[in-house]
């Protein structure tokens, strides 16, 4: 994330014993994003596992999360 929202939000949540769940990507550079929860539709052996989603824009301030690579 290009902004400091995760840090700022976590500082506020800490008083409530809470922090954001983060999704860490290892693509071009190590980066982390607020987690968007996803789940598998069909469960069981041999089924594709659910994939992760990352936001394009910061959900807190609206700034674009990163330049397109
Ligand atoms: Zn932000």
Short mmCIF file of N, CA, C and O and ligand atoms in Angstrom, two decimals:
data_model
loop_
_atom_site.label_atom_id
_atom_site.label_comp_id
_atom_site.label_asym_id
_atom_site.label_seq_id
_atom_site.Cartn_x
_atom_site.Cartn_y
_atom_site.Cartn_z
N UNK A 1 0.85 -1.18 0.00
CA UNK A 1 0.00 0.00 0.00
C UNK A 1 0.89 1.23 0.00
O UNK A 1 1.90 1.28 0.68
N UNK A 2 0.49 2.21 -0.79
CA UNK A 2 1.29 3.43 -0.89
C UNK A 2 0.99 4.40 0.24
O UNK A 2 1.79 5.27 0.54
N UNK A 3 -0.18 4.26 0.86
CA UNK A 3 -0.56 5.17 1.94
C UNK A 3 -0.23 4.53 3.30
O UNK A 3 0.23 3.39 3.36
N UNK A 4 -0.49 5.26 4.35
CA UNK A 4 -0.16 4.79 5.69
C UNK A 4 -1.41 4.33 6.45
O UNK A 4 -1.39 4.24 7.68
N UNK A 5 -2.51 4.07 5.72
CA UNK A 5 -3.78 3.77 6.38
C UNK A 5 -3.73 2.51 7.25
O UNK A 5 -4.32 2.49 8.33
N UNK A 6 -3.09 1.46 6.78
CA UNK A 6 -3.05 0.22 7.56
C UNK A 6 -2.45 0.49 8.92
O UNK A 6 -2.99 0.09 9.95
N UNK A 7 -1.33 1.20 8.94
CA UNK A 7 -0.66 1.51 10.20
C UNK A 7 -1.56 2.38 11.08
O UNK A 7 -1.75 2.12 12.27
N UNK A 8 -2.17 3.40 10.48
CA UNK A 8 -3.02 4.32 11.24
C UNK A 8 -4.25 3.60 11.80
O UNK A 8 -4.63 3.80 12.96
N UNK A 9 -4.89 2.77 10.98
CA UNK A 9 -6.08 2.04 11.42
C UNK A 9 -5.71 1.05 12.52
O UNK A 9 -6.40 0.93 13.53
N UNK A 10 -4.60 0.35 12.33
CA UNK A 10 -4.19 -0.62 13.35
C UNK A 10 -3.89 0.05 14.69
O UNK A 10 -4.18 -0.53 15.75
N UNK A 11 -3.35 1.24 14.64
CA UNK A 11 -3.09 1.96 15.89
C UNK A 11 -4.39 2.27 16.62
O UNK A 11 -4.48 2.18 17.84
N UNK A 12 -5.43 2.62 15.85
CA UNK A 12 -6.73 2.90 16.47
C UNK A 12 -7.41 1.63 16.95
O UNK A 12 -8.08 1.62 17.99
N UNK A 13 -7.27 0.54 16.19
CA UNK A 13 -7.92 -0.72 16.57
C UNK A 13 -7.25 -1.38 17.77
O UNK A 13 -7.89 -2.16 18.49
N UNK A 14 -5.98 -1.08 17.99
CA UNK A 14 -5.23 -1.74 19.06
C UNK A 14 -5.90 -1.57 20.42
O UNK A 14 -5.88 -2.48 21.25
N UNK A 15 -6.54 -0.43 20.63
CA UNK A 15 -7.22 -0.18 21.90
C UNK A 15 -8.38 -1.16 22.11
O UNK A 15 -8.84 -1.35 23.23
N UNK A 16 -8.85 -1.76 21.02
CA UNK A 16 -9.94 -2.75 21.10
C UNK A 16 -9.41 -4.17 20.87
O UNK A 16 -10.16 -5.05 20.45
N UNK A 17 -8.10 -4.35 21.05
CA UNK A 17 -7.46 -5.66 20.89
C UNK A 17 -7.75 -6.25 19.51
O UNK A 17 -8.05 -7.43 19.37
N UNK A 18 -7.66 -5.41 18.50
CA UNK A 18 -8.00 -5.80 17.13
C UNK A 18 -6.95 -5.25 16.17
O UNK A 18 -6.37 -4.20 16.42
N UNK A 19 -6.71 -5.97 15.11
CA UNK A 19 -5.89 -5.44 14.01
C UNK A 19 -6.44 -5.99 12.70
O UNK A 19 -7.15 -6.99 12.68
N UNK A 20 -6.09 -5.32 11.60
CA UNK A 20 -6.54 -5.74 10.27
C UNK A 20 -5.86 -7.04 9.88
O UNK A 20 -4.68 -7.24 10.15
N UNK A 21 -6.62 -7.94 9.24
CA UNK A 21 -6.01 -9.11 8.61
C UNK A 21 -5.37 -8.63 7.32
O UNK A 21 -5.97 -7.87 6.57
N UNK A 22 -4.13 -9.05 7.07
CA UNK A 22 -3.41 -8.58 5.90
C UNK A 22 -3.11 -9.72 4.94
O UNK A 22 -2.88 -10.85 5.35
N UNK A 23 -3.15 -9.39 3.67
CA UNK A 23 -2.71 -10.29 2.61
C UNK A 23 -1.37 -9.76 2.12
O UNK A 23 -1.28 -8.59 1.72
N UNK A 24 -0.35 -10.57 2.18
CA UNK A 24 0.98 -10.15 1.77
C UNK A 24 1.26 -10.71 0.38
O UNK A 24 1.04 -11.88 0.12
N UNK A 25 1.70 -9.85 -0.52
CA UNK A 25 2.03 -10.30 -1.87
C UNK A 25 3.54 -10.29 -2.05
O UNK A 25 4.26 -9.51 -1.43
N UNK A 26 4.02 -11.17 -2.89
CA UNK A 26 5.46 -11.31 -3.11
C UNK A 26 5.79 -11.07 -4.58
O UNK A 26 6.77 -11.58 -5.08
N UNK A 27 4.95 -10.31 -5.27
CA UNK A 27 5.15 -10.14 -6.71
C UNK A 27 6.37 -9.29 -7.00
O UNK A 27 7.49 -9.77 -6.93
N UNK A 28 6.19 -8.04 -7.34
CA UNK A 28 7.35 -7.23 -7.70
C UNK A 28 8.11 -6.78 -6.46
O UNK A 28 9.31 -6.70 -6.45
N UNK A 29 7.37 -6.45 -5.44
CA UNK A 29 8.01 -6.10 -4.17
C UNK A 29 7.08 -6.53 -3.06
O UNK A 29 5.88 -6.64 -3.26
N UNK A 30 7.66 -6.81 -1.93
CA UNK A 30 6.87 -7.23 -0.78
C UNK A 30 5.89 -6.12 -0.43
O UNK A 30 6.28 -4.98 -0.23
N UNK A 31 4.63 -6.46 -0.38
CA UNK A 31 3.63 -5.43 -0.10
C UNK A 31 2.47 -6.09 0.63
O UNK A 31 2.24 -7.29 0.48
N UNK A 32 1.75 -5.33 1.41
CA UNK A 32 0.60 -5.91 2.10
C UNK A 32 -0.64 -5.06 1.91
O UNK A 32 -0.57 -3.86 1.69
N UNK A 33 -1.77 -5.74 1.94
CA UNK A 33 -3.07 -5.14 1.67
C UNK A 33 -4.06 -5.64 2.70
O UNK A 33 -3.92 -6.76 3.19
N UNK A 34 -5.10 -4.84 3.00
CA UNK A 34 -6.17 -5.37 3.85
C UNK A 34 -6.79 -6.58 3.16
O UNK A 34 -7.01 -6.57 1.96
N UNK A 35 -7.03 -7.63 3.91
CA UNK A 35 -7.55 -8.87 3.33
C UNK A 35 -9.01 -8.71 2.92
O UNK A 35 -9.82 -8.20 3.68
N UNK A 36 -9.31 -9.15 1.71
CA UNK A 36 -10.69 -9.30 1.25
C UNK A 36 -11.01 -10.78 1.40
O UNK A 36 -10.38 -11.62 0.77
N UNK A 37 -11.96 -11.10 2.26
CA UNK A 37 -12.26 -12.50 2.53
C UNK A 37 -12.87 -13.17 1.30
O UNK A 37 -13.75 -12.62 0.65
N UNK A 38 -12.36 -14.34 0.98
CA UNK A 38 -12.93 -15.17 -0.09
C UNK A 38 -13.12 -16.56 0.47
O UNK A 38 -12.56 -16.89 1.52
N UNK A 39 -13.93 -17.36 -0.18
CA UNK A 39 -14.08 -18.75 0.25
C UNK A 39 -14.31 -19.65 -0.94
O UNK A 39 -14.77 -19.20 -2.00
N UNK A 40 -13.96 -20.90 -0.77
CA UNK A 40 -14.16 -21.90 -1.80
C UNK A 40 -15.66 -22.15 -1.98
O UNK A 40 -16.40 -22.23 -1.00
N UNK A 41 -16.12 -22.27 -3.20
CA UNK A 41 -17.54 -22.57 -3.45
C UNK A 41 -17.79 -24.06 -3.27
O UNK A 41 -18.60 -24.47 -2.44
N UNK A 42 -17.10 -24.88 -4.06
CA UNK A 42 -17.24 -26.33 -3.95
C UNK A 42 -16.06 -26.87 -3.16
O UNK A 42 -14.92 -26.68 -3.55
N UNK A 43 -16.34 -27.51 -2.05
CA UNK A 43 -15.28 -28.02 -1.19
C UNK A 43 -15.09 -29.52 -1.42
O UNK A 43 -15.97 -30.19 -1.91
N UNK A 44 -13.93 -30.00 -1.06
CA UNK A 44 -13.67 -31.42 -1.18
C UNK A 44 -12.39 -31.69 -1.95
O UNK A 44 -11.78 -30.78 -2.51
N UNK A 45 -12.00 -32.95 -1.97
CA UNK A 45 -10.75 -33.34 -2.63
C UNK A 45 -10.79 -33.02 -4.11
O UNK A 45 -11.80 -33.23 -4.77
N UNK A 46 -9.67 -32.50 -4.61
CA UNK A 46 -9.55 -32.23 -6.04
C UNK A 46 -10.18 -30.93 -6.50
O UNK A 46 -10.05 -30.57 -7.67
N UNK A 47 -10.87 -30.24 -5.63
CA UNK A 47 -11.48 -28.96 -6.02
C UNK A 47 -10.43 -27.86 -5.96
O UNK A 47 -9.53 -27.89 -5.13
N UNK A 48 -10.55 -26.89 -6.85
CA UNK A 48 -9.64 -25.75 -6.83
C UNK A 48 -9.76 -25.02 -5.50
O UNK A 48 -10.87 -24.88 -4.97
N UNK A 49 -8.64 -24.58 -4.98
CA UNK A 49 -8.64 -23.80 -3.75
C UNK A 49 -9.06 -22.36 -4.05
O UNK A 49 -8.82 -21.86 -5.15
N UNK A 50 -9.66 -21.71 -3.08
CA UNK A 50 -10.04 -20.31 -3.24
C UNK A 50 -8.79 -19.46 -3.45
O UNK A 50 -7.73 -19.76 -2.90
N UNK A 51 -8.91 -18.44 -4.25
CA UNK A 51 -7.79 -17.53 -4.50
C UNK A 51 -7.95 -16.28 -3.63
O UNK A 51 -9.01 -16.03 -3.08
N UNK A 52 -6.87 -15.52 -3.51
CA UNK A 52 -6.89 -14.27 -2.75
C UNK A 52 -7.24 -13.11 -3.68
O UNK A 52 -6.96 -13.14 -4.86
N UNK A 53 -7.86 -12.10 -3.13
CA UNK A 53 -8.15 -10.87 -3.86
C UNK A 53 -7.44 -9.73 -3.15
O UNK A 53 -7.39 -9.69 -1.92
N UNK A 54 -6.89 -8.80 -3.92
CA UNK A 54 -6.33 -7.60 -3.31
C UNK A 54 -7.04 -6.38 -3.90
O UNK A 54 -7.43 -6.39 -5.07
N UNK A 55 -7.23 -5.34 -3.10
CA UNK A 55 -7.95 -4.16 -3.59
C UNK A 55 -7.09 -3.34 -4.55
O UNK A 55 -5.86 -3.32 -4.45
N UNK A 56 -7.74 -2.66 -5.48
CA UNK A 56 -7.05 -1.75 -6.41
C UNK A 56 -6.85 -0.39 -5.74
O UNK A 56 -5.84 0.26 -5.94
N UNK A 57 -7.84 0.00 -4.92
CA UNK A 57 -7.77 1.28 -4.23
C UNK A 57 -7.85 1.04 -2.72
O UNK A 57 -8.52 0.11 -2.27
N UNK A 58 -7.21 1.89 -1.96
CA UNK A 58 -7.28 1.78 -0.50
C UNK A 58 -8.73 1.94 -0.05
O UNK A 58 -9.39 2.91 -0.44
N UNK A 59 -9.25 0.99 0.75
CA UNK A 59 -10.64 1.11 1.20
C UNK A 59 -10.84 2.22 2.23
O UNK A 59 -11.98 2.55 2.55
N UNK A 60 -9.78 2.81 2.73
CA UNK A 60 -9.90 3.84 3.76
C UNK A 60 -9.77 5.25 3.19
O UNK A 60 -10.52 6.14 3.57
N UNK A 61 -8.82 5.48 2.28
CA UNK A 61 -8.61 6.83 1.77
C UNK A 61 -8.84 6.93 0.26
O UNK A 61 -8.89 8.04 -0.27
N UNK A 62 -8.95 5.82 -0.44
CA UNK A 62 -9.27 5.85 -1.86
C UNK A 62 -8.09 6.03 -2.79
O UNK A 62 -8.25 6.06 -4.01
N UNK A 63 -6.88 6.13 -2.23
CA UNK A 63 -5.69 6.26 -3.07
C UNK A 63 -5.42 4.92 -3.76
O UNK A 63 -5.64 3.86 -3.19
N UNK A 64 -4.95 4.97 -5.00
CA UNK A 64 -4.62 3.76 -5.72
C UNK A 64 -3.52 3.02 -4.98
O UNK A 64 -2.52 3.64 -4.56
N UNK A 65 -3.68 1.71 -4.79
CA UNK A 65 -2.78 0.95 -3.94
C UNK A 65 -1.36 0.86 -4.50
O UNK A 65 -0.40 0.90 -3.77
N UNK A 66 -1.24 0.70 -5.81
CA UNK A 66 0.10 0.59 -6.40
C UNK A 66 0.00 0.84 -7.89
O UNK A 66 -1.06 0.71 -8.49
N UNK A 67 1.13 1.17 -8.46
CA UNK A 67 1.18 1.37 -9.91
C UNK A 67 1.04 0.03 -10.59
O UNK A 67 1.52 -0.99 -10.08
N UNK A 68 0.37 0.00 -11.74
CA UNK A 68 0.24 -1.25 -12.48
C UNK A 68 1.61 -1.64 -13.02
O UNK A 68 2.36 -0.83 -13.51
N UNK A 69 1.92 -2.94 -12.91
CA UNK A 69 3.24 -3.40 -13.31
C UNK A 69 3.35 -3.84 -14.72
O UNK A 69 2.59 -4.15 -15.46
ZN1 LIG B 1 -5.21 4.68 2.43
#
